Short mmCIF file of C-alpha atoms in Angstrom, two decimals:
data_model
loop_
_atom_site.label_atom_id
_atom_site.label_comp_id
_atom_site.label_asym_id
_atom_site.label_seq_id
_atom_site.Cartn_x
_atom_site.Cartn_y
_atom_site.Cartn_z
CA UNK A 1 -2.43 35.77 -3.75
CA UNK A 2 -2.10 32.88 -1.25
CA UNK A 3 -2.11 29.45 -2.60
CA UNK A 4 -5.28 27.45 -2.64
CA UNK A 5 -5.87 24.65 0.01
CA UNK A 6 -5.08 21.21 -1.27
CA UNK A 7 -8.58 19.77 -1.85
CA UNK A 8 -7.19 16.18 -3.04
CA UNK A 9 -7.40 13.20 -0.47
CA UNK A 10 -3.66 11.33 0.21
CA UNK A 11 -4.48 7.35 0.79
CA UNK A 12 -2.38 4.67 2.13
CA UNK A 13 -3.06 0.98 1.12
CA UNK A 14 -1.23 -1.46 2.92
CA UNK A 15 -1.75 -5.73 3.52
CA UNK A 16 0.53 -8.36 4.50
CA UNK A 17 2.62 -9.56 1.14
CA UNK A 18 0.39 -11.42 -1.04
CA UNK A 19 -2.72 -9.97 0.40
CA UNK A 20 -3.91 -9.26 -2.82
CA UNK A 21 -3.94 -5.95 -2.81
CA UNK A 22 -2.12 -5.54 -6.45
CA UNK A 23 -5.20 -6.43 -8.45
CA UNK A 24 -7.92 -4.79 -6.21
CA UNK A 25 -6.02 -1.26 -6.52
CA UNK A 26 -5.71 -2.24 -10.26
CA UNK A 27 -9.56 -2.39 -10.07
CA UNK A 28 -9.83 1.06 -8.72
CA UNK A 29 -7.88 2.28 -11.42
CA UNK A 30 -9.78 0.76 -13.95
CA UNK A 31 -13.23 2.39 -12.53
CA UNK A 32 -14.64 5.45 -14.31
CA UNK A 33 -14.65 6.88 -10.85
CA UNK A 34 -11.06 6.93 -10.65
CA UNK A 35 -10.45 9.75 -13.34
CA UNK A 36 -9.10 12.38 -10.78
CA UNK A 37 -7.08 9.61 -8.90
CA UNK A 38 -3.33 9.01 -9.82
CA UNK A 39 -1.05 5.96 -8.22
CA UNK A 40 2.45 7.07 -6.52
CA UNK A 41 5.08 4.81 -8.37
CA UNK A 42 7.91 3.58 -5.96
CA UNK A 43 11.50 3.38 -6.81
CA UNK A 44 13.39 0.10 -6.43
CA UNK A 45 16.92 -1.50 -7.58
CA UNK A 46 15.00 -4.48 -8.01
CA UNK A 47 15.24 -6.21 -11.24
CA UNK A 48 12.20 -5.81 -13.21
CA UNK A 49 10.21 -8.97 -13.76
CA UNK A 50 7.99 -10.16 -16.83
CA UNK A 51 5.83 -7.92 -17.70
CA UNK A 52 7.13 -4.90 -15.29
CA UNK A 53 6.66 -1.50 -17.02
CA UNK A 54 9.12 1.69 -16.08
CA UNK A 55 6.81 4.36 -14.59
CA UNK A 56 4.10 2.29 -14.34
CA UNK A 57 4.87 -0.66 -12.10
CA UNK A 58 8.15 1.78 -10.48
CA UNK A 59 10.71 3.43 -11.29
CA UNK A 60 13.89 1.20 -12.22
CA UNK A 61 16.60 2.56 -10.46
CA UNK A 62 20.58 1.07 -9.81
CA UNK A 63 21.40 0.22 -6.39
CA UNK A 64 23.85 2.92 -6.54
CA UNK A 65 21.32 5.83 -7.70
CA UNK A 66 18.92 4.73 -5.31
CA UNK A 67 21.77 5.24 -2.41
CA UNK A 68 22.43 8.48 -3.91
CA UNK A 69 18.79 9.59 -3.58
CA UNK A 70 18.96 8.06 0.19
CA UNK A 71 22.07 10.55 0.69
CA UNK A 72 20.37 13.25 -0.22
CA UNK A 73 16.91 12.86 1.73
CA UNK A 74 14.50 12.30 -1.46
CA UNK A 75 12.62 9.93 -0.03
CA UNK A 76 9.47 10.19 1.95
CA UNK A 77 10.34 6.95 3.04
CA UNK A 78 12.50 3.61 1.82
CA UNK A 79 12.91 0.04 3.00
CA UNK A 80 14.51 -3.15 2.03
CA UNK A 81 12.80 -5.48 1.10
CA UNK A 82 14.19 -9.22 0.49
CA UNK A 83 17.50 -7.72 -0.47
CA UNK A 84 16.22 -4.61 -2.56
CA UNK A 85 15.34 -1.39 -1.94
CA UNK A 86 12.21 0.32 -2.65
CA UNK A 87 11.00 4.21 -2.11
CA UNK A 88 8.86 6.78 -2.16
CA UNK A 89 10.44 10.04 -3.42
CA UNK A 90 9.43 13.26 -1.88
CA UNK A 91 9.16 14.60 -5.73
CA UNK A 92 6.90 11.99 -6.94
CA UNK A 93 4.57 12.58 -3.91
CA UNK A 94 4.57 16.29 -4.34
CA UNK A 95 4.03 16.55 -8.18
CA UNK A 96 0.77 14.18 -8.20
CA UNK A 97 -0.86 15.54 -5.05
CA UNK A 98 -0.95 18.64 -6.09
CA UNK A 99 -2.61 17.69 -8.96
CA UNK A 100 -5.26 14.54 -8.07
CA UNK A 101 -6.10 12.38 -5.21
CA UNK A 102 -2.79 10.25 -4.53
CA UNK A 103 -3.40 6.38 -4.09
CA UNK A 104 0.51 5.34 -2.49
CA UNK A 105 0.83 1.39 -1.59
CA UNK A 106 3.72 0.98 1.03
CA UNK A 107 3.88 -1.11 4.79
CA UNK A 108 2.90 -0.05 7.84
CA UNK A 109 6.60 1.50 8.58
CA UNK A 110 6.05 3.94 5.16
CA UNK A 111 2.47 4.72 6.30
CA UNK A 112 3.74 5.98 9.27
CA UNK A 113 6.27 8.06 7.68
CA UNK A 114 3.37 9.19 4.94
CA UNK A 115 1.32 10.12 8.30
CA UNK A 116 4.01 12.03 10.13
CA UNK A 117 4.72 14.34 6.67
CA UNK A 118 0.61 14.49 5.95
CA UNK A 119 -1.42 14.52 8.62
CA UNK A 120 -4.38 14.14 6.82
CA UNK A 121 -3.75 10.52 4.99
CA UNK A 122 -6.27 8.58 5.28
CA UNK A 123 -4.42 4.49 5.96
CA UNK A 124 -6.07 1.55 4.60
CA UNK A 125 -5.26 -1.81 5.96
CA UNK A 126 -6.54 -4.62 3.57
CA UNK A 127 -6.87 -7.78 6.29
CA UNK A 128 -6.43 -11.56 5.55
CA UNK A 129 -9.79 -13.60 6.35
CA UNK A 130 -7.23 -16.11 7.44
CA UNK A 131 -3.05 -16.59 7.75
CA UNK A 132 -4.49 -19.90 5.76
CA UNK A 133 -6.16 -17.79 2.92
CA UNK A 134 -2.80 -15.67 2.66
CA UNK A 135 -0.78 -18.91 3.00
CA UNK A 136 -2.96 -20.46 -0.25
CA UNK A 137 -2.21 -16.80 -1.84
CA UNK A 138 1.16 -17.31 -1.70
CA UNK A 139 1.37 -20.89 -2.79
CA UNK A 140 -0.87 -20.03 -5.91
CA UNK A 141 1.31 -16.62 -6.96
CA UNK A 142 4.19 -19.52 -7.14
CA UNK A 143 7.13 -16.64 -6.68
CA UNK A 144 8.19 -17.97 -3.58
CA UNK A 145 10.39 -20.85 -2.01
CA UNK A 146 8.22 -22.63 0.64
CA UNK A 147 10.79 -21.07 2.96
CA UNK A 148 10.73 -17.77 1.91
CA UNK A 149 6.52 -18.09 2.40
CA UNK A 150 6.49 -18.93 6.08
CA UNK A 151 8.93 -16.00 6.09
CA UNK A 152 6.12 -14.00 4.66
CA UNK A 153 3.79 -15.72 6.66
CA UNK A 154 5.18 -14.39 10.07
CA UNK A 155 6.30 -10.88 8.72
CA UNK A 156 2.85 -10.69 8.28
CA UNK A 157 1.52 -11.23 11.61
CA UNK A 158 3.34 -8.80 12.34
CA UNK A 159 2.06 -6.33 10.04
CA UNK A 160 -1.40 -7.18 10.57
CA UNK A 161 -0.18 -6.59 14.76
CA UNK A 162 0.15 -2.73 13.12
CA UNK A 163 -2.94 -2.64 11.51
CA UNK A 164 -4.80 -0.56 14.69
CA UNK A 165 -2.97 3.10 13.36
CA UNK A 166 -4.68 2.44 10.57
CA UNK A 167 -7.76 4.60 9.53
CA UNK A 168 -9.79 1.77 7.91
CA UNK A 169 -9.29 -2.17 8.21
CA UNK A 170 -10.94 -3.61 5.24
CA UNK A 171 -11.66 -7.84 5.43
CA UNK A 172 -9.95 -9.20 2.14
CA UNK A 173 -12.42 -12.43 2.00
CA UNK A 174 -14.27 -11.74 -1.08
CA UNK A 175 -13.01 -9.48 -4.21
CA UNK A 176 -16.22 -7.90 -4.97
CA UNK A 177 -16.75 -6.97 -1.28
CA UNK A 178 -13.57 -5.93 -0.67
CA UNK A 179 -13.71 -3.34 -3.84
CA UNK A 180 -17.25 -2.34 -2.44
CA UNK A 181 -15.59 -1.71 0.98
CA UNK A 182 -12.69 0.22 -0.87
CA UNK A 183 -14.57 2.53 -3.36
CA UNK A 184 -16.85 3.72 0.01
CA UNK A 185 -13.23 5.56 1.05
CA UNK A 186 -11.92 5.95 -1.71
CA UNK A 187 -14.99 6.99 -4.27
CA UNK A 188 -17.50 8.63 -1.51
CA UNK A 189 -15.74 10.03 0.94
CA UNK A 190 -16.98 8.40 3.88
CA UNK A 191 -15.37 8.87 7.24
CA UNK A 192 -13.61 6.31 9.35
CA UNK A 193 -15.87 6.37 11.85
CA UNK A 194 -19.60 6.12 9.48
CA UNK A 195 -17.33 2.95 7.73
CA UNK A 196 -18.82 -0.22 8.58
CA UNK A 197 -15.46 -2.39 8.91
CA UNK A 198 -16.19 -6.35 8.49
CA UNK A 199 -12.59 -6.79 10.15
CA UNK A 200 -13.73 -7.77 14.26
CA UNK A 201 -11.33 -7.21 16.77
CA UNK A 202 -11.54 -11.23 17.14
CA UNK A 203 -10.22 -11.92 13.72
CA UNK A 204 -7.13 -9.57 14.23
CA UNK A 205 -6.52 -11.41 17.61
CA UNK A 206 -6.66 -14.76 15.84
CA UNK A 207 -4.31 -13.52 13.00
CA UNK A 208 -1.54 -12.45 15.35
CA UNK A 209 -1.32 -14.91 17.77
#
């Protein structure tokens, strides 16, 4: 008996840091549609913050362990980030796709490694209205030196300079839009080219410049 296709969908989110894309993939989570959707959970050695849950939020893992699992190729893909490492492990990917549609949240450089692996992800690029907007984001979240934001602010040109392998570009202006934009992929299915993307070439330009 040969094994059934895979019939679940494999999604990539991605936005610049602070791009608000935490608490709009919450809100897909929290939609009735979302029953036969799970969330990959990254590892990281990063210390866990207020309010971070094991398994939920990510995996906790020692800076040593997580080296370990580097060694011996268990990751889809990893990165450091500010000084900590984060991953996707080959097992967590496997186990949940097999079994739902798989929302994972990485960068541009992990959707690219999700793409090369499964050729049918669909990417999702959630796009500033502004560097201004994501500037005010960053101030308000109130995690970060003013320093470390303009950091953020020009790693993030240059993410949003990657967003044209992406599948989708989805305009971040409005919450409510944004979600309506997002359950259209995500919810019904529709293809890249019948979406009806709010992000112009224009705004893109202006972003990375």
């Amino acid at each position: 008996l040969s094994m059934p296709e895979n019939l679940h969908k494999l999604f990539v989110i991605s936005s610049p840091s602070g791009g608000g894309k935490t608490s709009l993939i919450n809100k897909v989570f929290e939609d009735s549609r979302s029953t036969n959707f799970e969330k990959s959970i990254s590892d990281t050695s990063r210390q866990k913050r207020q309010g971070d849950l094991e398994g939920k939020d990510y995996y906790f893992l020692s800076e040593k362990d997580f080296k370990e699992k580097i060694k011996k190729e268990e990751y889809v893909e990893y990165a450091t980030v500010f000084g900590n490492f984060y991953g996707t492990s080959k097992n967590e990917i496997k186990t949940k796709y097999n079994n739902s549609n798989l929302v994972l949240e990485l960068d541009w450089q992990g959707a690219y490694a999700v793409k090369k692996l499964f050729d049918d992800a669909k990417l999702i690029f959630l796009v500033p209205p502004s560097l201004d907007d994501l500037k005010q984001r960053l101030i308000k979240r109130n995690l970060d030196s003013s320093e470390s934001i303009e950091n953020r602010l020009s790693e993030a040109k240059k993410e949003i300079s990657k967003s044209e392998m992406y599948d989708f570009l989805v305009l971040n202006d409005d919450f409510d839009r944004a979600f309506e934009d997002l359950s259209q992929i995500l919810f019904k299915g529709i293809s890249s080219k019948d979406f009806n993307s709010r992000v112009s070439k224009d705004l893109i330009e202006r972003l990375v410049e």
